[in-house]
Short mmCIF file of C-alpha atoms in Angstrom, two decimals:
data_model
loop_
_atom_site.label_atom_id
_atom_site.label_comp_id
_atom_site.label_asym_id
_atom_site.label_seq_id
_atom_site.Cartn_x
_atom_site.Cartn_y
_atom_site.Cartn_z
CA MET A 1 78.58 -10.27 41.03
CA THR A 2 76.50 -12.93 42.74
CA ASP A 3 77.67 -14.89 45.77
CA GLN A 4 75.96 -18.09 44.67
CA ALA A 5 77.69 -21.46 44.72
CA TRP A 6 77.91 -23.48 41.50
CA PRO A 7 77.31 -27.25 41.36
CA TRP A 8 80.94 -28.13 40.68
CA PRO A 9 84.20 -27.78 42.63
CA ALA A 10 86.48 -24.84 41.93
CA GLY A 11 89.04 -25.61 39.24
CA SER A 12 86.86 -28.23 37.52
CA ALA A 13 87.16 -29.53 33.99
CA THR A 14 84.86 -31.84 32.08
CA GLY A 15 84.17 -33.17 28.60
CA ILE A 16 81.33 -32.09 26.38
CA GLY A 17 80.22 -35.69 25.87
CA SER A 18 81.42 -37.63 22.86
CA LEU A 19 84.68 -39.55 22.56
CA PRO A 20 86.18 -41.67 19.77
CA GLY A 21 85.94 -45.44 19.71
CA THR A 22 83.37 -48.07 20.63
CA ASP A 23 84.57 -49.41 24.01
CA ILE A 24 82.44 -47.83 26.73
CA ALA A 25 84.45 -49.42 29.54
CA GLU A 26 87.68 -47.86 28.29
CA ALA A 27 85.97 -44.51 27.63
CA GLN A 28 84.57 -44.41 31.15
CA ARG A 29 87.98 -45.26 32.61
CA ILE A 30 89.54 -42.38 30.70
CA VAL A 31 86.88 -39.91 31.83
CA LEU A 32 87.11 -40.90 35.50
CA GLY A 33 90.89 -40.81 35.36
CA GLU A 34 91.33 -37.54 33.50
CA LEU A 35 88.34 -35.59 34.85
CA PRO A 36 88.05 -36.56 38.52
CA ALA A 37 86.35 -33.33 39.68
CA LEU A 38 83.48 -33.42 37.16
CA PRO A 39 83.33 -36.69 35.19
CA HIS A 40 80.65 -37.28 32.58
CA LEU A 41 78.90 -40.23 30.99
CA PRO A 42 80.77 -40.73 27.69
CA GLU A 43 78.96 -40.91 24.37
CA LEU A 44 80.42 -43.10 21.62
CA PRO A 45 78.61 -42.31 18.34
CA ALA A 46 80.98 -44.59 16.40
CA ARG A 47 78.88 -47.49 17.72
CA GLY A 48 76.24 -46.56 15.16
CA PRO A 49 72.53 -45.70 15.20
CA GLY A 50 71.22 -45.27 18.70
CA ALA A 51 74.58 -44.05 19.94
CA ASP A 52 74.31 -40.76 18.04
CA LEU A 53 73.02 -37.63 19.77
CA ILE A 54 69.54 -37.79 18.24
CA GLY A 55 68.99 -41.54 18.55
CA ARG A 56 70.44 -41.68 22.05
CA THR A 57 68.16 -38.91 23.26
CA ALA A 58 65.13 -40.19 21.37
CA GLY A 59 65.56 -43.45 23.27
CA LEU A 60 64.75 -41.52 26.45
CA LEU A 61 61.40 -40.20 25.20
CA VAL A 62 58.30 -41.40 27.03
CA GLU A 63 55.35 -42.66 24.97
CA MET A 64 56.88 -41.26 21.80
CA PRO A 65 58.67 -44.13 20.02
CA VAL A 66 61.04 -43.50 17.13
CA GLU A 67 62.48 -45.53 14.28
CA LEU A 68 65.06 -45.15 11.55
CA TYR A 69 63.70 -44.54 8.07
CA ALA A 70 66.03 -43.75 5.16
CA ALA A 71 68.82 -43.08 7.68
CA ARG A 72 66.69 -40.49 9.51
CA TRP A 73 64.92 -40.72 12.86
CA ARG A 74 61.15 -40.32 12.79
CA ILE A 75 58.20 -40.84 15.12
CA ALA A 76 56.98 -44.43 14.92
CA PRO A 77 53.64 -46.10 15.73
CA ARG A 78 55.29 -48.53 18.14
CA PRO A 79 58.73 -49.36 19.58
CA GLY A 80 60.96 -51.28 17.21
CA ARG A 81 64.45 -52.68 16.83
CA GLU A 82 66.31 -49.37 16.56
CA LEU A 83 64.68 -47.99 19.68
CA ARG A 84 65.45 -51.15 21.65
CA ARG A 85 69.08 -50.88 20.54
CA ALA A 86 69.34 -47.25 21.66
CA ARG A 87 67.92 -48.13 25.07
CA ASP A 88 70.14 -51.20 25.42
CA LEU A 89 73.23 -49.09 24.69
CA MET A 90 72.22 -46.58 27.33
CA GLU A 91 71.63 -49.32 29.89
CA ARG A 92 75.08 -50.76 29.22
CA ASP A 93 76.60 -47.32 29.60
CA LEU A 94 74.87 -46.71 32.92
CA ASP A 95 75.87 -50.13 34.19
CA GLN A 96 79.48 -49.41 33.28
CA LEU A 97 79.31 -46.04 35.04
CA ALA A 98 77.95 -47.74 38.16
CA GLU A 99 80.62 -50.44 38.07
CA GLN A 100 83.52 -47.99 37.79
CA ALA A 101 82.21 -45.10 39.90
CA GLU A 102 80.18 -46.88 42.58
CA GLU A 103 81.84 -44.96 45.44
CA TYR A 104 82.07 -41.63 43.62
CA ALA A 105 80.68 -38.80 45.77
CA GLY A 106 80.92 -35.64 43.64
CA PRO A 107 78.99 -34.17 40.73
CA VAL A 108 78.60 -36.28 37.58
CA LYS A 109 77.35 -34.92 34.26
CA VAL A 110 75.01 -36.60 31.79
CA GLN A 111 74.13 -35.22 28.36
CA ALA A 112 71.05 -35.32 26.14
CA GLY A 113 69.80 -33.44 23.11
CA GLY A 114 67.51 -30.53 23.83
CA PRO A 115 63.94 -30.29 22.53
CA PHE A 116 64.68 -27.86 19.69
CA THR A 117 67.60 -29.81 18.33
CA LEU A 118 65.42 -32.93 18.45
CA ALA A 119 62.52 -31.12 16.78
CA ALA A 120 64.85 -29.93 14.01
CA SER A 121 66.10 -33.48 13.40
CA VAL A 122 63.28 -35.98 14.06
CA GLU A 123 60.59 -36.35 11.39
CA ARG A 124 56.84 -36.69 11.72
CA PRO A 125 55.25 -39.95 10.45
CA ILE A 126 53.71 -38.03 7.53
CA GLY A 127 56.90 -36.24 6.62
CA GLY A 128 58.62 -33.06 7.62
CA ARG A 129 60.42 -32.33 10.82
CA LEU A 130 58.58 -32.04 14.11
CA LEU A 131 59.63 -28.40 13.99
CA ARG A 132 56.88 -27.85 11.42
CA ASP A 133 54.18 -28.38 14.08
CA PRO A 134 54.34 -26.23 17.27
CA GLY A 135 51.98 -28.65 19.01
CA ALA A 136 54.30 -31.55 18.23
CA VAL A 137 57.25 -29.57 19.60
CA ARG A 138 55.36 -29.03 22.88
CA ASP A 139 54.51 -32.73 23.06
CA LEU A 140 58.14 -33.60 22.35
CA ALA A 141 59.35 -31.28 25.12
CA GLY A 142 56.93 -32.85 27.58
CA SER A 143 57.96 -36.36 26.64
CA LEU A 144 61.64 -35.43 26.90
CA THR A 145 61.13 -33.84 30.31
CA GLU A 146 59.60 -37.04 31.67
CA GLY A 147 62.28 -39.18 30.05
CA LEU A 148 65.11 -37.06 31.41
CA ARG A 149 63.57 -37.14 34.88
CA GLU A 150 63.62 -40.94 34.73
CA HIS A 151 67.16 -40.94 33.28
CA VAL A 152 68.49 -38.71 36.06
CA ALA A 153 66.80 -40.94 38.64
CA ALA A 154 68.43 -44.02 37.08
CA VAL A 155 71.86 -42.38 37.38
CA ALA A 156 71.15 -41.36 40.97
CA ARG A 157 70.15 -44.93 41.89
CA ARG A 158 73.41 -46.27 40.49
CA LEU A 159 75.56 -43.57 42.11
CA PRO A 160 73.77 -42.83 45.39
CA ARG A 161 76.58 -40.63 46.73
CA ALA A 162 76.87 -38.49 43.60
CA SER A 163 74.92 -35.43 42.48
CA VAL A 164 73.70 -35.29 38.87
CA LEU A 165 74.28 -32.36 36.53
CA LEU A 166 72.33 -32.38 33.26
CA GLN A 167 73.69 -30.97 30.01
CA LEU A 168 71.17 -30.18 27.27
CA ASP A 169 72.82 -30.18 23.85
CA GLU A 170 71.17 -27.57 21.63
CA PRO A 171 73.43 -27.06 18.59
CA SER A 172 70.38 -26.31 16.41
CA LEU A 173 68.85 -23.70 18.72
CA PRO A 174 70.32 -20.62 16.98
CA ALA A 175 69.12 -21.88 13.59
CA VAL A 176 65.66 -22.68 14.98
CA LEU A 177 65.32 -19.16 16.42
CA ALA A 178 66.58 -17.53 13.23
CA GLY A 179 64.44 -19.61 10.85
CA ARG A 180 67.49 -21.20 9.21
CA VAL A 181 66.56 -24.89 9.50
CA PRO A 182 66.16 -26.14 5.90
CA THR A 183 63.14 -28.12 4.77
CA GLU A 184 63.62 -31.60 3.30
CA SER A 185 63.72 -30.26 -0.27
CA GLY A 186 66.40 -27.76 0.61
CA LEU A 187 64.41 -25.09 -1.21
CA GLY A 188 63.04 -23.41 1.91
CA THR A 189 63.34 -23.14 5.66
CA TYR A 190 61.04 -23.70 8.60
CA PRO A 191 59.56 -20.62 10.24
CA ALA A 192 61.54 -19.18 13.12
CA ALA A 193 60.48 -20.23 16.60
CA GLU A 194 59.42 -17.40 18.88
CA SER A 195 62.08 -16.75 21.48
CA GLY A 196 59.49 -16.43 24.25
CA VAL A 197 57.98 -19.81 23.39
CA ALA A 198 61.43 -21.40 23.21
CA ALA A 199 62.42 -19.96 26.57
CA SER A 200 59.17 -21.14 28.15
CA LEU A 201 59.56 -24.71 26.89
CA LEU A 202 63.17 -24.89 28.04
CA ARG A 203 62.27 -23.36 31.40
CA ASP A 204 59.54 -25.95 31.94
CA LEU A 205 61.99 -28.71 31.06
CA VAL A 206 64.69 -27.45 33.43
CA GLU A 207 62.16 -27.12 36.26
CA GLY A 208 60.55 -30.45 35.45
CA VAL A 209 63.76 -32.48 35.49
CA GLY A 210 64.70 -30.89 38.79
CA VAL A 211 68.51 -30.99 38.73
CA PRO A 212 71.07 -28.30 37.87
CA THR A 213 71.13 -27.97 34.09
CA VAL A 214 73.66 -26.57 31.64
CA VAL A 215 72.69 -25.72 28.06
CA HIS A 216 75.41 -26.50 25.52
CA CYS A 217 75.58 -24.94 22.06
CA CYS A 218 78.70 -25.20 19.89
CA ALA A 219 77.22 -23.10 17.05
CA PRO A 220 77.65 -19.37 16.40
CA ASP A 221 75.15 -16.88 17.85
CA VAL A 222 74.40 -18.75 21.09
CA PRO A 223 71.24 -17.13 22.58
CA ILE A 224 72.84 -16.51 25.95
CA ALA A 225 70.14 -14.21 27.31
CA LEU A 226 67.45 -16.77 26.45
CA ILE A 227 69.43 -19.58 28.10
CA ARG A 228 69.93 -17.47 31.20
CA SER A 229 66.14 -16.92 31.42
CA THR A 230 65.42 -20.67 31.55
CA GLY A 231 66.86 -21.22 35.01
CA ALA A 232 69.91 -23.07 33.68
CA VAL A 233 72.94 -22.90 35.98
CA GLY A 234 75.36 -22.54 33.10
CA VAL A 235 76.01 -22.28 29.40
CA ALA A 236 78.58 -24.35 27.52
CA LEU A 237 80.05 -22.86 24.36
CA ASP A 238 83.04 -22.74 22.05
CA LEU A 239 85.12 -19.71 23.02
CA SER A 240 86.41 -19.32 19.46
CA LEU A 241 82.85 -18.56 18.29
CA VAL A 242 82.14 -15.80 20.82
CA THR A 243 82.04 -12.48 18.95
CA ASP A 244 79.76 -10.35 21.15
CA LEU A 245 81.01 -10.19 24.72
CA ASP A 246 78.19 -8.08 26.18
CA PRO A 247 75.51 -10.83 26.51
CA LEU A 248 78.03 -13.24 27.96
CA GLY A 249 79.33 -10.65 30.40
CA GLU A 250 75.83 -9.75 31.55
CA ALA A 251 74.96 -13.43 32.08
CA ILE A 252 78.14 -14.15 34.01
CA ASP A 253 77.64 -11.05 36.12
CA ALA A 254 74.13 -12.31 36.95
CA GLY A 255 75.53 -15.65 38.10
CA LEU A 256 75.39 -17.93 35.06
CA GLY A 257 78.14 -20.51 35.11
CA LEU A 258 80.36 -20.95 32.06
CA LEU A 259 81.62 -24.20 30.61
CA ALA A 260 84.38 -22.66 28.54
CA GLY A 261 85.29 -24.58 25.39
CA ALA A 262 88.96 -23.62 25.27
CA ALA A 263 90.70 -26.58 23.60
CA PRO A 264 90.24 -27.43 19.89
CA THR A 265 88.55 -30.73 19.14
CA ARG A 266 90.78 -31.54 16.17
CA ALA A 267 94.55 -31.75 16.23
CA PRO A 268 96.35 -28.78 14.62
CA SER A 269 98.82 -29.26 11.79
CA THR A 270 101.56 -30.01 14.32
CA GLY A 271 99.49 -32.92 15.63
CA ARG A 272 100.11 -31.82 19.21
CA ALA A 273 97.39 -31.12 21.71
CA PRO A 274 97.41 -27.73 23.45
CA THR A 275 99.24 -27.53 26.74
CA SER A 276 97.41 -26.89 29.98
CA ALA A 277 99.08 -23.45 30.14
CA GLN A 278 97.72 -22.55 26.71
CA VAL A 279 94.21 -23.69 27.62
CA ALA A 280 94.29 -21.80 30.93
CA ASP A 281 95.56 -18.66 29.20
CA ARG A 282 92.71 -18.86 26.70
CA VAL A 283 90.17 -18.86 29.54
CA ARG A 284 91.96 -16.08 31.46
CA GLU A 285 92.10 -13.95 28.33
CA LEU A 286 88.32 -14.06 27.94
CA TRP A 287 87.76 -13.43 31.65
CA ASP A 288 90.07 -10.42 31.61
CA ARG A 289 88.36 -8.99 28.52
CA LEU A 290 85.09 -9.21 30.44
CA SER A 291 86.75 -7.29 33.31
CA PHE A 292 85.77 -9.72 36.04
CA PRO A 293 88.00 -10.30 39.09
CA ARG A 294 90.07 -13.44 38.80
CA ALA A 295 89.09 -14.52 42.30
CA ARG A 296 85.74 -15.74 40.90
CA LEU A 297 87.12 -17.39 37.76
CA ALA A 298 87.88 -20.90 39.01
CA GLU A 299 84.54 -21.13 40.83
CA GLN A 300 82.26 -19.98 38.03
CA VAL A 301 84.07 -21.49 35.05
CA VAL A 302 84.56 -25.13 34.07
CA VAL A 303 87.21 -25.85 31.44
CA THR A 304 86.12 -28.06 28.52
CA PRO A 305 87.06 -28.94 24.95
CA ALA A 306 85.40 -26.69 22.36
CA CYS A 307 82.89 -29.43 21.54
CA GLY A 308 82.66 -33.23 21.40
CA LEU A 309 85.75 -35.30 20.63
CA ALA A 310 84.21 -38.11 18.58
CA GLY A 311 86.13 -37.03 15.47
CA ALA A 312 89.52 -36.92 17.17
CA SER A 313 92.07 -39.69 17.47
CA PRO A 314 92.03 -41.53 20.81
CA GLU A 315 95.47 -40.15 21.64
CA TYR A 316 94.49 -36.55 20.91
CA ALA A 317 91.17 -36.85 22.75
CA ARG A 318 92.87 -38.09 25.90
CA ALA A 319 95.56 -35.40 25.68
CA VAL A 320 92.89 -32.69 25.38
CA LEU A 321 91.05 -33.95 28.46
CA THR A 322 94.33 -33.98 30.38
CA ALA A 323 95.09 -30.43 29.28
CA CYS A 324 91.64 -29.26 30.35
CA ARG A 325 91.99 -30.94 33.75
CA ASP A 326 95.38 -29.37 34.42
CA ALA A 327 94.19 -26.00 33.11
CA GLY A 328 91.37 -26.05 35.64
CA ARG A 329 93.90 -26.71 38.40
CA ARG A 330 96.03 -23.83 37.16
CA LEU A 331 93.03 -21.49 37.30
CA ALA A 332 92.27 -22.62 40.84
CA GLU A 333 95.83 -21.82 41.88
CA GLY A 334 95.42 -18.25 40.67
#
């Protein structure tokens, strides 16, 4: 195994991104309180358009304005009201982060949709998803790279003592690679993207933004080998969806960090959140099945919920973050 250092403290836990509610000040307080080793910028999609994954990320694009049309995001001729709202929400969120974490000196994570998830969701002005046009996908990736570079710089200015970790959310990536993204009519699908092209675009983005980057995918069939080839420092996934251990084991052995989604995002029938012992055991179980020494576990693995928590109750969401935090500490203790 590699001797590299990962851009987070041993025994870390973090959230995937989204939380319930509409109060960003309260959400940021919860994150900083429950996840002190690796806090993140919360996302609150319940605030409406522009706070969702696609609208929030589209607001970061450079010279590629978007608008809402028939409840779907599409490329627009000029910036409009929806785009201004998305950017205003992000500014408020960054201001709140700066106010509450001004003296914070560790790693902080920010999240944005990746280029293929955006391409599978945002429509062209003449109809059809951007995914239909490989040239448009390249332009989108370039615009997103520049926008994320500016976004990371804005976070760094507000938190001058912190280091920024970027998470690219790519839930649509497996479907894009497999040609499973449906067309608007639902009668067909878009052609599969070539894995080499996808890896090249993601690699250029990771290099262009210039900070440690994790690729998150909470769908089945995560293309772990492709993600590893992009220069990402880690992959974030839902442990319950991992069926083939070999690609994950090879990536971890080569030094890829793992953000292990070990706590369910919805409350079970009992209504109780998992305990920290249960979450820690879930991570240890996977690690032992991969036959890696436990001495490396707490350094290479970050404990997270299985995915975003926007659909959970506030009480359950907070309990899950607490369980993840304490599970990370348990793993660090051996």
